[in-house]
Short mmCIF file of C-alpha atoms and ligand atoms in Angstrom, two decimals:
data_model
loop_
_atom_site.label_atom_id
_atom_site.label_comp_id
_atom_site.label_asym_id
_atom_site.label_seq_id
_atom_site.Cartn_x
_atom_site.Cartn_y
_atom_site.Cartn_z
CA MET A 32 0.05 0.01 0.01
CA ASN A 33 1.19 3.58 -0.75
CA ARG A 34 2.60 4.94 2.54
CA GLU A 35 2.03 8.52 1.47
CA THR A 36 -1.84 8.16 1.53
CA THR A 37 -3.81 9.85 4.28
CA PRO A 38 -5.49 7.79 7.04
CA GLY A 39 -8.84 8.69 5.44
CA ALA A 40 -7.70 7.50 2.01
CA ARG A 41 -6.24 4.35 3.57
CA ALA A 42 -9.54 3.56 5.30
CA GLY A 43 -11.18 4.18 1.90
CA THR A 44 -8.83 1.74 0.20
CA ARG A 45 -9.78 -0.84 2.87
CA VAL A 46 -13.43 -0.33 2.37
CA LEU A 47 -12.89 -0.67 -1.33
CA ALA A 48 -10.89 -3.86 -0.67
CA ALA A 49 -13.64 -5.25 1.49
CA ALA A 50 -16.28 -4.35 -1.18
CA LEU A 51 -14.15 -6.01 -3.90
CA LEU A 52 -13.78 -9.09 -1.65
CA LEU A 53 -17.53 -9.20 -1.12
CA ALA A 54 -18.05 -8.91 -4.83
CA ALA A 55 -15.47 -11.62 -5.45
CA LEU A 56 -17.09 -13.95 -2.88
CA ALA A 57 -20.49 -13.21 -4.30
CA THR A 58 -19.75 -13.76 -7.87
CA GLY A 59 -16.71 -16.10 -7.81
CA CYS A 60 -14.78 -13.52 -9.75
CA GLY A 61 -11.36 -11.85 -8.92
CA LYS A 62 -10.55 -8.34 -8.13
CA ALA A 63 -10.92 -5.73 -10.86
CA GLY A 64 -7.95 -5.97 -13.24
CA THR A 65 -6.90 -9.52 -12.20
CA PRO A 66 -7.96 -12.70 -13.95
CA PRO A 67 -10.88 -14.27 -12.00
CA PRO A 68 -9.64 -17.10 -9.85
CA LYS A 69 -10.94 -20.47 -10.98
CA GLY A 70 -14.29 -21.50 -9.63
CA PRO A 71 -15.80 -24.91 -9.77
CA GLN A 72 -16.16 -25.60 -13.45
CA PRO A 73 -19.58 -27.38 -14.09
CA SER A 74 -17.84 -29.50 -16.81
CA ALA A 75 -15.28 -30.85 -14.35
CA LEU A 76 -17.87 -32.00 -11.91
CA PRO A 77 -18.96 -35.67 -11.86
CA SER A 78 -22.57 -36.62 -12.54
CA TYR A 79 -23.94 -39.00 -10.11
CA GLN A 80 -26.03 -42.14 -10.94
CA VAL A 81 -29.41 -41.75 -9.48
CA GLN A 82 -30.39 -44.99 -7.73
CA ASP A 83 -33.58 -46.88 -6.99
CA ALA A 84 -33.56 -46.46 -3.26
CA SER A 85 -37.04 -48.06 -2.63
CA SER A 86 -35.39 -50.78 -0.54
CA ILE A 87 -34.36 -48.11 2.02
CA THR A 88 -37.39 -48.11 4.36
CA GLY A 89 -38.15 -46.92 7.83
CA SER A 90 -36.65 -43.48 7.73
CA PRO A 91 -39.19 -40.80 8.67
CA THR A 92 -36.99 -38.11 7.11
CA LEU A 93 -36.82 -39.96 3.79
CA ASP A 94 -40.51 -40.79 3.80
CA ALA A 95 -41.31 -37.09 4.26
CA ALA A 96 -38.94 -36.07 1.46
CA ARG A 97 -40.45 -38.72 -0.86
CA SER A 98 -43.97 -37.36 -0.35
CA ARG A 99 -42.74 -33.83 -0.67
CA GLY A 100 -41.03 -34.79 -3.98
CA HIS A 101 -37.69 -33.34 -3.09
CA LEU A 102 -34.93 -33.18 -0.48
CA VAL A 103 -34.24 -30.14 1.63
CA VAL A 104 -30.53 -29.97 2.48
CA GLY A 105 -28.93 -27.50 4.92
CA ALA A 106 -25.64 -25.88 3.68
CA LYS A 107 -23.39 -22.79 3.89
CA GLU A 108 -23.57 -20.08 1.21
CA ASP A 109 -20.44 -18.00 1.78
CA GLN A 110 -17.60 -20.61 2.02
CA PRO A 111 -15.52 -20.67 -1.23
CA TYR A 112 -15.00 -24.09 -2.73
CA LEU A 113 -17.08 -25.73 0.03
CA GLY A 114 -20.53 -24.19 0.08
CA GLN A 115 -21.20 -21.05 -1.95
CA LYS A 116 -24.37 -19.55 -3.44
CA ASN A 117 -24.34 -17.67 -6.67
CA PRO A 118 -26.55 -14.68 -5.88
CA ALA A 119 -27.46 -14.25 -9.56
CA THR A 120 -28.65 -17.83 -10.21
CA GLY A 121 -29.33 -19.01 -6.64
CA GLU A 122 -27.22 -22.08 -7.36
CA TYR A 123 -24.97 -23.58 -4.65
CA SER A 124 -21.52 -25.03 -5.45
CA GLY A 125 -18.57 -26.46 -3.66
CA PHE A 126 -17.28 -29.72 -2.16
CA ASP A 127 -19.99 -29.90 0.51
CA ILE A 128 -22.64 -29.34 -2.14
CA GLU A 129 -21.22 -32.18 -4.20
CA ILE A 130 -21.29 -34.40 -1.19
CA ALA A 131 -24.91 -33.51 -0.69
CA LYS A 132 -25.65 -34.27 -4.38
CA MET A 133 -23.73 -37.61 -4.53
CA VAL A 134 -25.43 -39.07 -1.41
CA GLY A 135 -28.92 -37.53 -2.64
CA ALA A 136 -28.55 -39.54 -5.83
CA SER A 137 -28.03 -42.68 -3.74
CA LEU A 138 -31.30 -41.91 -1.92
CA GLY A 139 -33.07 -41.66 -5.28
CA PHE A 140 -33.02 -37.90 -5.71
CA PRO A 141 -31.37 -36.20 -8.75
CA PRO A 142 -29.67 -32.79 -8.18
CA ASN A 143 -32.69 -30.94 -9.44
CA LYS A 144 -34.71 -32.51 -6.65
CA ILE A 145 -32.50 -30.95 -3.93
CA GLN A 146 -33.38 -27.65 -2.41
CA PHE A 147 -30.45 -26.09 -0.55
CA LYS A 148 -31.23 -23.93 2.43
CA THR A 149 -28.52 -21.78 4.11
CA ILE A 150 -28.19 -22.50 7.83
CA ALA A 151 -25.51 -20.73 9.95
CA SER A 152 -23.17 -22.76 12.31
CA ALA A 153 -25.07 -21.81 15.48
CA ASN A 154 -28.47 -22.98 14.08
CA ARG A 155 -27.61 -26.42 12.62
CA GLU A 156 -28.78 -28.59 15.52
CA THR A 157 -32.08 -26.66 15.80
CA ALA A 158 -32.70 -26.88 12.04
CA LEU A 159 -32.25 -30.73 12.22
CA GLN A 160 -34.33 -31.00 15.33
CA ASN A 161 -37.17 -28.98 13.86
CA GLY A 162 -37.20 -30.80 10.56
CA GLN A 163 -36.25 -27.59 8.68
CA VAL A 164 -33.70 -29.78 6.60
CA ASP A 165 -33.52 -33.47 5.84
CA TYR A 166 -29.80 -33.49 6.25
CA TYR A 167 -26.92 -30.91 6.57
CA VAL A 168 -23.59 -30.77 4.66
CA GLY A 169 -21.58 -27.72 5.61
CA THR A 170 -18.12 -28.08 7.32
CA TYR A 171 -20.01 -29.73 10.27
CA THR A 172 -17.53 -31.27 12.86
CA ILE A 173 -18.60 -34.45 14.42
CA ASN A 174 -18.29 -34.38 18.17
CA ASP A 175 -19.87 -35.99 21.27
CA ASN A 176 -21.62 -32.84 22.43
CA ARG A 177 -23.37 -32.44 19.07
CA LYS A 178 -24.13 -36.20 18.96
CA LYS A 179 -26.41 -35.61 21.95
CA LEU A 180 -28.58 -33.54 19.68
CA VAL A 181 -28.15 -34.89 16.13
CA GLY A 182 -26.69 -37.87 14.26
CA PHE A 183 -23.72 -37.83 11.92
CA ALA A 184 -22.91 -39.95 8.84
CA GLY A 185 -19.32 -39.96 7.85
CA PRO A 186 -16.79 -38.49 8.32
CA TYR A 187 -16.22 -37.56 4.71
CA PHE A 188 -13.24 -35.18 5.22
CA VAL A 189 -10.87 -34.04 8.02
CA ALA A 190 -9.93 -30.40 8.49
CA GLY A 191 -8.13 -28.64 11.31
CA GLN A 192 -8.37 -25.28 12.95
CA SER A 193 -6.03 -22.55 11.63
CA LEU A 194 -5.68 -18.72 11.36
CA LEU A 195 -6.35 -16.22 8.63
CA VAL A 196 -4.51 -12.78 8.86
CA ARG A 197 -3.71 -9.84 6.66
CA LYS A 198 -0.85 -10.48 4.18
CA ASN A 199 1.36 -7.82 5.83
CA ASP A 200 0.88 -9.10 9.39
CA ASN A 201 4.04 -10.48 10.91
CA SER A 202 2.88 -10.78 14.44
CA ILE A 203 0.69 -13.83 14.35
CA HIS A 204 2.11 -17.28 13.61
CA GLY A 205 -0.13 -19.46 15.67
CA PRO A 206 -2.73 -19.43 18.43
CA GLN A 207 -0.01 -18.65 21.02
CA ASP A 208 0.27 -15.16 19.43
CA LEU A 209 -3.45 -14.26 19.91
CA ASN A 210 -3.09 -12.62 23.41
CA GLY A 211 -4.70 -9.21 23.25
CA LYS A 212 -5.53 -9.67 19.51
CA LYS A 213 -9.09 -9.41 18.15
CA VAL A 214 -10.01 -12.73 16.73
CA CYS A 215 -13.18 -13.41 14.92
CA SER A 216 -15.07 -16.70 14.37
CA ALA A 217 -18.59 -17.93 13.80
CA ALA A 218 -20.75 -18.26 16.89
CA GLY A 219 -21.61 -21.84 17.81
CA SER A 220 -18.64 -23.30 15.94
CA THR A 221 -15.97 -25.49 17.43
CA PRO A 222 -13.04 -23.01 16.60
CA TYR A 223 -14.96 -20.33 18.49
CA GLN A 224 -15.39 -22.59 21.51
CA ARG A 225 -11.69 -23.65 21.45
CA ILE A 226 -10.52 -20.04 21.52
CA GLN A 227 -12.88 -19.25 24.26
CA SER A 228 -11.63 -22.14 26.49
CA LYS A 229 -7.95 -22.52 25.54
CA TYR A 230 -6.91 -18.94 24.61
CA PRO A 231 -8.91 -16.76 26.98
CA LYS A 232 -6.54 -13.90 26.54
CA ALA A 233 -7.60 -13.38 22.98
CA LYS A 234 -10.35 -10.82 22.36
CA LEU A 235 -12.91 -13.20 20.79
CA ILE A 236 -15.64 -11.78 18.51
CA GLY A 237 -18.48 -13.88 17.20
CA TYR A 238 -20.47 -13.33 13.96
CA ASP A 239 -23.01 -15.47 12.21
CA THR A 240 -20.67 -16.17 9.35
CA TYR A 241 -16.98 -16.40 8.50
CA SER A 242 -17.44 -13.98 5.57
CA ALA A 243 -18.48 -11.27 8.08
CA CYS A 244 -15.24 -11.98 9.94
CA VAL A 245 -13.22 -11.80 6.69
CA ASP A 246 -14.64 -8.36 5.81
CA ASN A 247 -13.74 -7.17 9.29
CA LEU A 248 -10.19 -8.56 8.83
CA ILE A 249 -9.75 -6.67 5.57
CA THR A 250 -11.01 -3.43 7.08
CA ASN A 251 -8.70 -3.74 10.15
CA GLN A 252 -11.56 -4.29 12.61
CA VAL A 253 -10.12 -7.58 13.72
CA ASP A 254 -6.57 -9.03 13.61
CA ALA A 255 -7.29 -12.67 12.69
CA VAL A 256 -10.10 -15.02 11.64
CA THR A 257 -10.05 -18.51 12.93
CA THR A 258 -11.82 -21.63 11.73
CA ASP A 259 -11.03 -24.75 9.75
CA ASN A 260 -8.08 -24.57 7.33
CA ALA A 261 -10.34 -25.73 4.46
CA ILE A 262 -12.53 -22.74 4.86
CA LEU A 263 -9.68 -20.17 5.40
CA LEU A 264 -7.83 -21.51 2.34
CA GLY A 265 -10.85 -20.63 0.20
CA TYR A 266 -10.97 -17.03 1.40
CA ALA A 267 -7.13 -16.61 1.01
CA ALA A 268 -7.29 -18.05 -2.56
CA LYS A 269 -9.92 -15.43 -3.52
CA VAL A 270 -7.80 -12.42 -2.43
CA PRO A 271 -4.14 -13.77 -2.14
CA ASP A 272 -2.78 -10.23 -2.19
CA GLU A 273 -4.71 -9.32 0.96
CA LEU A 274 -4.84 -12.49 3.13
CA LYS A 275 -2.80 -15.49 4.16
CA VAL A 276 -3.36 -18.64 6.24
CA VAL A 277 -0.69 -19.03 8.93
CA GLY A 278 0.50 -21.43 11.51
CA PRO A 279 -0.05 -25.11 12.28
CA LEU A 280 -3.35 -26.82 12.48
CA PHE A 281 -4.38 -26.84 16.11
CA SER A 282 -7.35 -29.22 16.13
CA THR A 283 -8.92 -32.13 14.29
CA GLU A 284 -12.34 -31.36 12.63
CA PRO A 285 -13.87 -34.51 11.04
CA TYR A 286 -16.75 -33.42 8.82
CA GLY A 287 -20.00 -35.33 9.02
CA ILE A 288 -23.37 -35.14 7.33
CA GLY A 289 -25.81 -34.07 10.07
CA VAL A 290 -29.08 -35.93 10.31
CA PRO A 291 -32.02 -35.97 12.77
CA LYS A 292 -30.79 -37.78 15.83
CA ASN A 293 -33.11 -40.76 15.86
CA ASP A 294 -33.12 -41.48 12.17
CA THR A 295 -30.69 -44.30 12.19
CA VAL A 296 -31.90 -45.68 8.86
CA LEU A 297 -31.07 -42.43 7.10
CA ARG A 298 -27.70 -42.08 8.84
CA LEU A 299 -26.53 -45.60 7.90
CA ALA A 300 -27.94 -45.19 4.33
CA LEU A 301 -25.81 -42.01 4.03
CA ASP A 302 -22.69 -43.91 5.36
CA ASP A 303 -23.33 -46.46 2.70
CA ALA A 304 -23.73 -43.82 0.08
CA LEU A 305 -20.49 -42.01 1.08
CA GLN A 306 -18.57 -45.29 0.97
CA GLN A 307 -19.86 -46.20 -2.46
CA HIS A 308 -18.98 -42.81 -3.92
CA GLU A 309 -15.56 -42.90 -2.34
CA GLN A 310 -14.95 -46.32 -3.87
CA ASN A 311 -16.17 -45.38 -7.42
CA GLY A 312 -14.05 -42.30 -7.73
CA ASP A 313 -16.75 -39.68 -7.43
CA TRP A 314 -15.55 -38.32 -4.13
CA LYS A 315 -12.04 -37.69 -5.49
CA LYS A 316 -13.28 -36.08 -8.72
CA ALA A 317 -15.67 -33.88 -6.80
CA PHE A 318 -12.78 -32.86 -4.39
CA GLU A 319 -10.47 -31.96 -7.31
CA ALA A 320 -13.09 -29.83 -9.11
CA THR A 321 -13.93 -27.85 -5.89
CA LEU A 322 -11.74 -27.76 -2.80
CA GLY A 323 -8.71 -28.76 -4.86
CA LEU A 324 -8.92 -25.32 -6.48
CA SER A 325 -7.89 -23.64 -3.21
CA GLY A 326 -4.57 -25.49 -3.35
CA GLU A 327 -5.29 -28.61 -1.40
CA THR A 328 -4.49 -32.01 -2.94
CA ALA A 329 -7.03 -34.71 -2.62
CA PRO A 330 -6.28 -36.87 0.48
CA ASN A 331 -7.61 -40.31 1.04
CA PRO A 332 -11.10 -40.11 2.47
CA PRO A 333 -11.20 -40.88 6.21
CA GLN A 334 -12.56 -44.19 7.55
CA ILE A 335 -16.33 -43.96 7.98
CA ASP A 336 -17.46 -44.37 11.60
CA ARG A 337 -20.72 -46.35 11.76
CA TYR A 338 -22.12 -46.19 15.19
N1 LIG B 121 -16.04 -27.40 11.55
C1 LIG B 121 -16.30 -26.41 12.63
C2 LIG B 121 -17.69 -26.61 13.21
O1 LIG B 121 -18.38 -27.45 12.89
C3 LIG B 121 -16.06 -24.96 12.06
C4 LIG B 121 -16.78 -24.67 10.76
C5 LIG B 121 -18.18 -24.25 10.85
O2 LIG B 121 -18.56 -23.40 11.66
O3 LIG B 121 -18.98 -24.76 10.02
O4 LIG B 121 -18.09 -25.87 14.17
#
């Protein structure tokens, strides 16, 4: 940045940067004057074989979806390469969305029979408990506390908590450097809870979404954003001149598909579906066409935990 500029002009530049980021996140395009970063290319995405799932019986959730004629799936809409909604078309894309589509096909529902609904981190358990969604796919960590309220198929991916800072920040290298710093995360998330309990000297700020945190990072309102590396790498990849992911991973976040707690038939059917799509190559293809674009290479999918 030009050091000769006035504070007002600098603030203006930051507001502009935030506006550009918002635009980039919304449209999947890059900053003005730079080539747009690659977004998921529809042609690279696998298409999933829709199966006859009539032998799956005894799931109240699935029965309701069958009589409704479509699935309602909870997701995120502001997490690049994972779950992102195109405001112009209303379409959702990303790795989590592909997971939702591949398992939906195994339940007998083609992609055009899936209605996605954005649900924030703090509202996932309630949405599943109230029947607002049939299942939820959105960077949702499986843990024992949540298992008291909902069920989980999977895991289908493993992430870890990390930190996103401004590109020119040289003071934060890991969670040990957060004392006195303003750190932003999504309310109700495991990264938020971990900062609260393990790093109480950080000044923790909670918003509904990570994109709100990222806007505040770019405009200097906070010093760091913390959540899973998979999410942070997506934001950094959209504006690599402004942001960077730093430090080691300091947690293990196995991602599951959230289901209503007592619908064991649905949970086990989703475990079967995940396993089948991992074995037939769909999982890897979906990863490479989505999350792979933020710089991650496809790992081996984790062992599914049927319980
Ligand atoms: N995986 C973490 C969680 O489930 C953070 C990401 C999120 O908030 O979705 O809380």
